[in-house]
Amino acid sequence: MSTTLVIIPTYDEAENVRPIVERTLAATDNSVHVLVVDDNSPDGTGDIADQIARETGRVHVMHRTVKDGLGGAYLAGFAWGLEQGYDKLVEMDADGSHHPEYLPWMLELADTNDLVLGSRWIKGGEVENWPWYREMLSRGGNLYTRLALGIAVRDATGGFRVFTSRAFERIDLAGVASKGYCFQVDLCWRALEAGLRVVETPITFTEREFGVSKMSGNIVRESLALVTKWGIDRRLREARSVVKDHRRLPSVRANAHAVSDHAA
């Protein structure tokens, strides 16, 4: 039986952690486990996660003493999940913005794809309770990412996604330097450059009801700088390949596609 680990990073998510974990367990079968990666939350999130873990064998908790960003939490979760032998590893936010009810369909897609992206910006996807400027920022950032990197993925910044364990055999996780929200673009970009099969499926993203968003201007600036650098590096490598070997690099667009919602 294929086994799945849903990785949920937390920092000050005391009001959200139990509802999202319980929804995840209810939406999936016993082959799906949850790993809460808590970065020493001062509000007691880790203690609540420990209590949930005592109530069911499907929930595990990792307590980290170093808070080094979303990327660091996910990398720690990936390492633990791969060591434990899970076949699929899921990224999902703790704040309820990602609906775990999509997981059965996304996991089914992962049977024939290497990376499944829950997408807000393909047909059928949407956001709820966002002010117009947040939507424009996200759409604009993804447009810039597509143009700078030459990719077809429409929501490279989204954080609801499924990786297969085999995908990590071809993605250089040790080389991942981005720790903030650009981590999502980084992993998507590495998957496309590695020639992995990437699929987007529409989701509804709902703005958090409790707590405070971790998004900031510094995160946006980091993302723009790194995406620009990756795009320039790619074009330089492309030019060298054409001049030296008389061939272009493998396409980063060919293996990405979109599918409709299973319920549609």
Coordinates of C-alpha atoms in Angstrom, one line a residue:
M1 CA 0.0 0.0 0.0
S2 CA 1.2 3.5 -0.9
T3 CA 1.8 5.6 2.2
T4 CA 1.6 9.4 2.5
L5 CA 3.0 11.9 5.0
V6 CA 1.3 15.3 5.2
I7 CA 3.8 17.8 6.5
I8 CA 2.3 20.8 8.4
P9 CA 4.8 23.4 9.6
T10 CA 3.6 25.5 12.5
Y11 CA 4.6 28.6 14.4
D12 CA 2.0 30.2 16.7
E13 CA -0.9 28.2 15.2
A14 CA -2.6 27.1 18.5
E15 CA -6.0 28.0 17.2
N16 CA -5.6 26.2 13.9
V17 CA -3.5 23.1 14.4
R18 CA -6.2 20.8 15.9
P19 CA -8.9 21.7 13.3
I20 CA -6.6 21.2 10.3
V21 CA -5.1 17.9 11.6
E22 CA -8.5 16.5 12.3
R23 CA -9.9 17.6 8.9
T24 CA -6.9 15.9 7.3
L25 CA -7.4 12.6 9.1
A26 CA -11.1 12.7 8.3
A27 CA -10.5 13.4 4.6
T28 CA -8.1 10.5 4.1
D29 CA -7.7 6.8 5.0
N30 CA -5.3 5.1 7.4
S31 CA -2.4 5.1 4.8
V32 CA -2.1 8.9 5.3
H33 CA -0.2 10.2 8.3
V34 CA 0.5 13.8 9.5
L35 CA 3.8 15.3 10.7
V36 CA 3.5 18.6 12.5
V37 CA 6.8 20.4 12.4
D38 CA 6.7 23.0 15.1
D39 CA 9.3 25.7 15.4
N40 CA 9.2 26.1 19.2
S41 CA 5.9 28.1 19.1
P42 CA 5.6 30.3 22.2
D43 CA 1.8 30.0 22.1
G44 CA 1.8 26.2 22.9
T45 CA 1.1 24.9 19.4
G46 CA 3.6 22.1 19.9
D47 CA 1.9 21.0 23.1
I48 CA -1.4 20.8 21.3
A49 CA 0.2 18.7 18.5
D50 CA 1.7 16.4 21.1
Q51 CA -1.8 15.9 22.6
I52 CA -3.3 15.0 19.2
A53 CA -0.4 12.5 18.6
R54 CA -1.2 10.8 21.9
E55 CA -4.8 10.4 20.6
T56 CA -3.9 8.7 17.3
G57 CA -1.1 6.8 15.8
R58 CA -1.5 8.7 12.5
V59 CA 0.0 11.9 13.9
H60 CA 3.7 12.6 14.6
V61 CA 5.3 15.8 15.9
M62 CA 8.8 17.2 15.3
H63 CA 9.9 19.9 17.7
R64 CA 12.6 22.2 16.3
T65 CA 14.5 24.7 18.4
V66 CA 15.8 26.7 15.4
K67 CA 13.3 28.8 13.5
D68 CA 14.8 29.1 10.0
G69 CA 11.8 29.7 7.9
L70 CA 9.2 27.7 6.0
G71 CA 11.8 26.1 3.8
G72 CA 13.9 24.8 6.7
A73 CA 10.8 23.3 8.3
Y74 CA 9.8 21.5 5.1
L75 CA 13.3 20.2 4.4
A76 CA 13.4 18.7 7.9
G77 CA 10.0 17.1 7.3
F78 CA 11.0 15.7 4.0
A79 CA 14.1 14.2 5.5
W80 CA 12.1 12.5 8.2
G81 CA 9.5 11.3 5.9
L82 CA 12.0 9.8 3.4
E83 CA 13.9 8.1 6.2
Q84 CA 10.6 6.6 7.4
G85 CA 9.9 5.2 3.9
Y86 CA 6.8 7.2 2.9
D87 CA 5.9 7.1 -0.8
K88 CA 4.3 10.5 -1.1
L89 CA 5.1 13.7 0.9
V90 CA 2.6 16.6 1.1
E91 CA 3.1 20.3 1.8
M92 CA 0.1 21.9 3.5
D93 CA -0.4 25.0 5.6
A94 CA -1.6 24.9 9.1
D95 CA -4.0 27.8 8.9
G96 CA -6.8 26.2 7.0
S97 CA -6.1 28.0 3.7
H98 CA -5.5 24.6 2.1
H99 CA -8.5 22.3 2.1
P100 CA -7.4 18.8 3.0
E101 CA -10.6 17.5 1.3
Y102 CA -8.6 17.9 -2.0
L103 CA -6.0 15.4 -0.9
P104 CA -7.6 12.1 -2.2
W105 CA -7.7 13.6 -5.7
M106 CA -4.2 15.1 -5.5
L107 CA -2.8 11.8 -4.2
E108 CA -4.4 10.0 -7.1
L109 CA -2.7 12.4 -9.5
A110 CA 0.6 11.6 -7.8
D111 CA 0.3 8.0 -9.0
T112 CA 1.1 9.2 -12.5
N113 CA 3.0 12.4 -11.9
D114 CA 6.1 13.4 -9.9
L115 CA 4.8 16.7 -8.4
V116 CA 1.1 17.7 -8.0
L117 CA 0.4 21.4 -7.5
G118 CA -2.8 22.7 -6.0
S119 CA -3.3 25.8 -8.2
R120 CA -5.2 29.0 -7.5
W121 CA -4.6 30.4 -11.0
I122 CA -5.7 27.8 -13.5
K123 CA -9.3 27.4 -14.7
G124 CA -11.4 26.3 -11.7
G125 CA -9.1 27.7 -9.1
E126 CA -9.9 30.6 -6.9
V127 CA -9.2 32.5 -3.7
E128 CA -11.6 33.4 -0.9
N129 CA -11.4 36.4 1.4
W130 CA -8.4 38.0 -0.2
P131 CA -8.2 41.8 -0.7
W132 CA -7.6 42.8 -4.3
Y133 CA -4.0 43.8 -3.7
R134 CA -3.1 40.4 -2.4
E135 CA -4.5 38.7 -5.5
M136 CA -2.7 41.2 -7.8
L137 CA 0.5 40.5 -5.9
S138 CA 0.2 36.8 -6.3
R139 CA -0.9 36.9 -9.9
G140 CA 1.8 39.4 -10.8
G141 CA 4.5 37.4 -9.0
N142 CA 3.5 34.2 -10.8
L143 CA 3.4 36.0 -14.1
Y144 CA 6.9 37.3 -13.5
T145 CA 8.0 33.8 -12.5
R146 CA 6.7 32.4 -15.8
L147 CA 8.4 35.0 -17.9
A148 CA 11.7 35.0 -16.0
L149 CA 12.0 31.2 -15.9
G150 CA 10.2 30.4 -19.2
I151 CA 7.9 27.9 -17.5
A152 CA 4.2 27.1 -18.1
V153 CA 3.2 26.6 -14.4
R154 CA 0.7 29.2 -13.4
D155 CA 0.9 28.9 -9.7
A156 CA 4.6 28.2 -8.8
T157 CA 4.3 30.0 -5.5
G158 CA 1.4 27.9 -4.0
G159 CA 2.2 25.8 -1.0
F160 CA -0.3 22.9 -1.3
R161 CA 1.5 20.2 -3.2
V162 CA 2.3 16.5 -3.3
F163 CA 5.8 15.1 -4.1
T164 CA 6.5 11.5 -4.8
S165 CA 9.5 10.0 -3.0
R166 CA 11.1 9.2 -6.3
A167 CA 11.0 12.9 -7.2
F168 CA 13.4 13.6 -4.5
E169 CA 15.9 11.2 -6.0
R170 CA 16.3 13.8 -8.8
I171 CA 15.8 17.0 -6.9
D172 CA 18.9 18.3 -5.1
L173 CA 17.4 19.2 -1.7
A174 CA 20.9 19.8 -0.3
G175 CA 21.3 22.7 -2.7
V176 CA 18.1 24.5 -1.7
A177 CA 19.1 27.8 -0.3
S178 CA 15.8 29.7 -0.1
K179 CA 14.1 29.5 3.3
G180 CA 11.1 31.8 2.9
Y181 CA 8.1 31.5 0.6
C182 CA 10.4 31.5 -2.5
F183 CA 11.2 28.0 -1.3
Q184 CA 8.0 26.9 -3.2
V185 CA 9.3 28.4 -6.5
D186 CA 12.7 26.9 -5.9
L187 CA 11.4 23.3 -5.5
C188 CA 9.0 23.7 -8.5
W189 CA 11.9 25.1 -10.6
R190 CA 14.2 22.2 -9.6
A191 CA 11.6 19.7 -10.5
L192 CA 11.0 21.2 -13.9
E193 CA 14.8 21.4 -14.6
A194 CA 15.1 17.8 -13.6
G195 CA 12.6 16.8 -16.2
L196 CA 10.0 15.6 -13.7
R197 CA 6.3 15.4 -14.6
V198 CA 4.5 18.3 -13.0
V199 CA 0.7 18.7 -12.9
E200 CA -1.5 21.6 -11.6
T201 CA -5.0 20.9 -10.4
P202 CA -7.5 23.7 -9.3
I203 CA -8.1 24.4 -5.6
T204 CA -10.0 27.0 -3.6
F205 CA -7.6 28.9 -1.3
T206 CA -9.2 30.4 1.8
E207 CA -7.6 33.1 3.7
R208 CA -6.9 32.2 7.3
E209 CA -9.6 32.8 9.9
F210 CA -7.3 32.9 13.0
G211 CA -3.7 34.1 13.5
V212 CA -1.5 36.4 11.4
S213 CA -0.1 35.8 7.9
K214 CA 3.7 35.4 7.8
M215 CA 3.9 37.2 4.4
S216 CA 6.1 40.4 4.4
G217 CA 7.8 42.8 2.0
N218 CA 11.2 41.1 2.6
I219 CA 9.7 37.8 1.5
V220 CA 8.5 39.4 -1.8
R221 CA 11.9 41.0 -2.4
E222 CA 13.8 37.8 -1.8
S223 CA 11.6 36.0 -4.2
L224 CA 12.0 38.5 -7.0
A225 CA 15.8 38.6 -6.6
L226 CA 16.1 34.8 -6.6
V227 CA 13.7 34.2 -9.5
T228 CA 15.6 36.9 -11.6
K229 CA 18.9 35.2 -10.8
W230 CA 17.6 31.7 -11.7
G231 CA 16.2 33.1 -15.0
I232 CA 19.5 34.7 -15.9
D233 CA 21.5 31.6 -15.0
R234 CA 19.2 29.5 -17.2
R235 CA 19.6 31.7 -20.2
L236 CA 23.4 31.8 -19.8
R237 CA 23.5 28.0 -19.6
E238 CA 21.3 27.8 -22.7
A239 CA 23.6 30.1 -24.6
R240 CA 26.7 28.1 -23.6
S241 CA 24.9 24.9 -24.6
V242 CA 24.0 26.3 -28.1
V243 CA 27.5 27.6 -28.7
K244 CA 29.5 24.7 -27.4
D245 CA 27.3 21.7 -28.1
H246 CA 25.0 23.1 -30.8
R247 CA 21.9 22.1 -28.9
R248 CA 19.4 23.6 -26.6
L249 CA 18.8 22.6 -23.0
P250 CA 15.8 20.3 -22.3
S251 CA 12.5 22.2 -22.2
V252 CA 11.2 23.3 -18.8
R253 CA 7.7 23.6 -20.3
A254 CA 7.1 20.2 -21.9
N255 CA 6.5 18.2 -18.7
A256 CA 4.1 20.6 -17.0
H257 CA 0.3 20.4 -17.6
A258 CA -3.0 21.2 -15.9
V259 CA -6.0 19.0 -15.2
S260 CA -9.5 19.8 -14.1
D261 CA -10.8 19.1 -10.6
H262 CA -11.8 15.4 -10.1
A263 CA -15.3 16.6 -9.1
A264 CA -15.8 18.6 -12.3

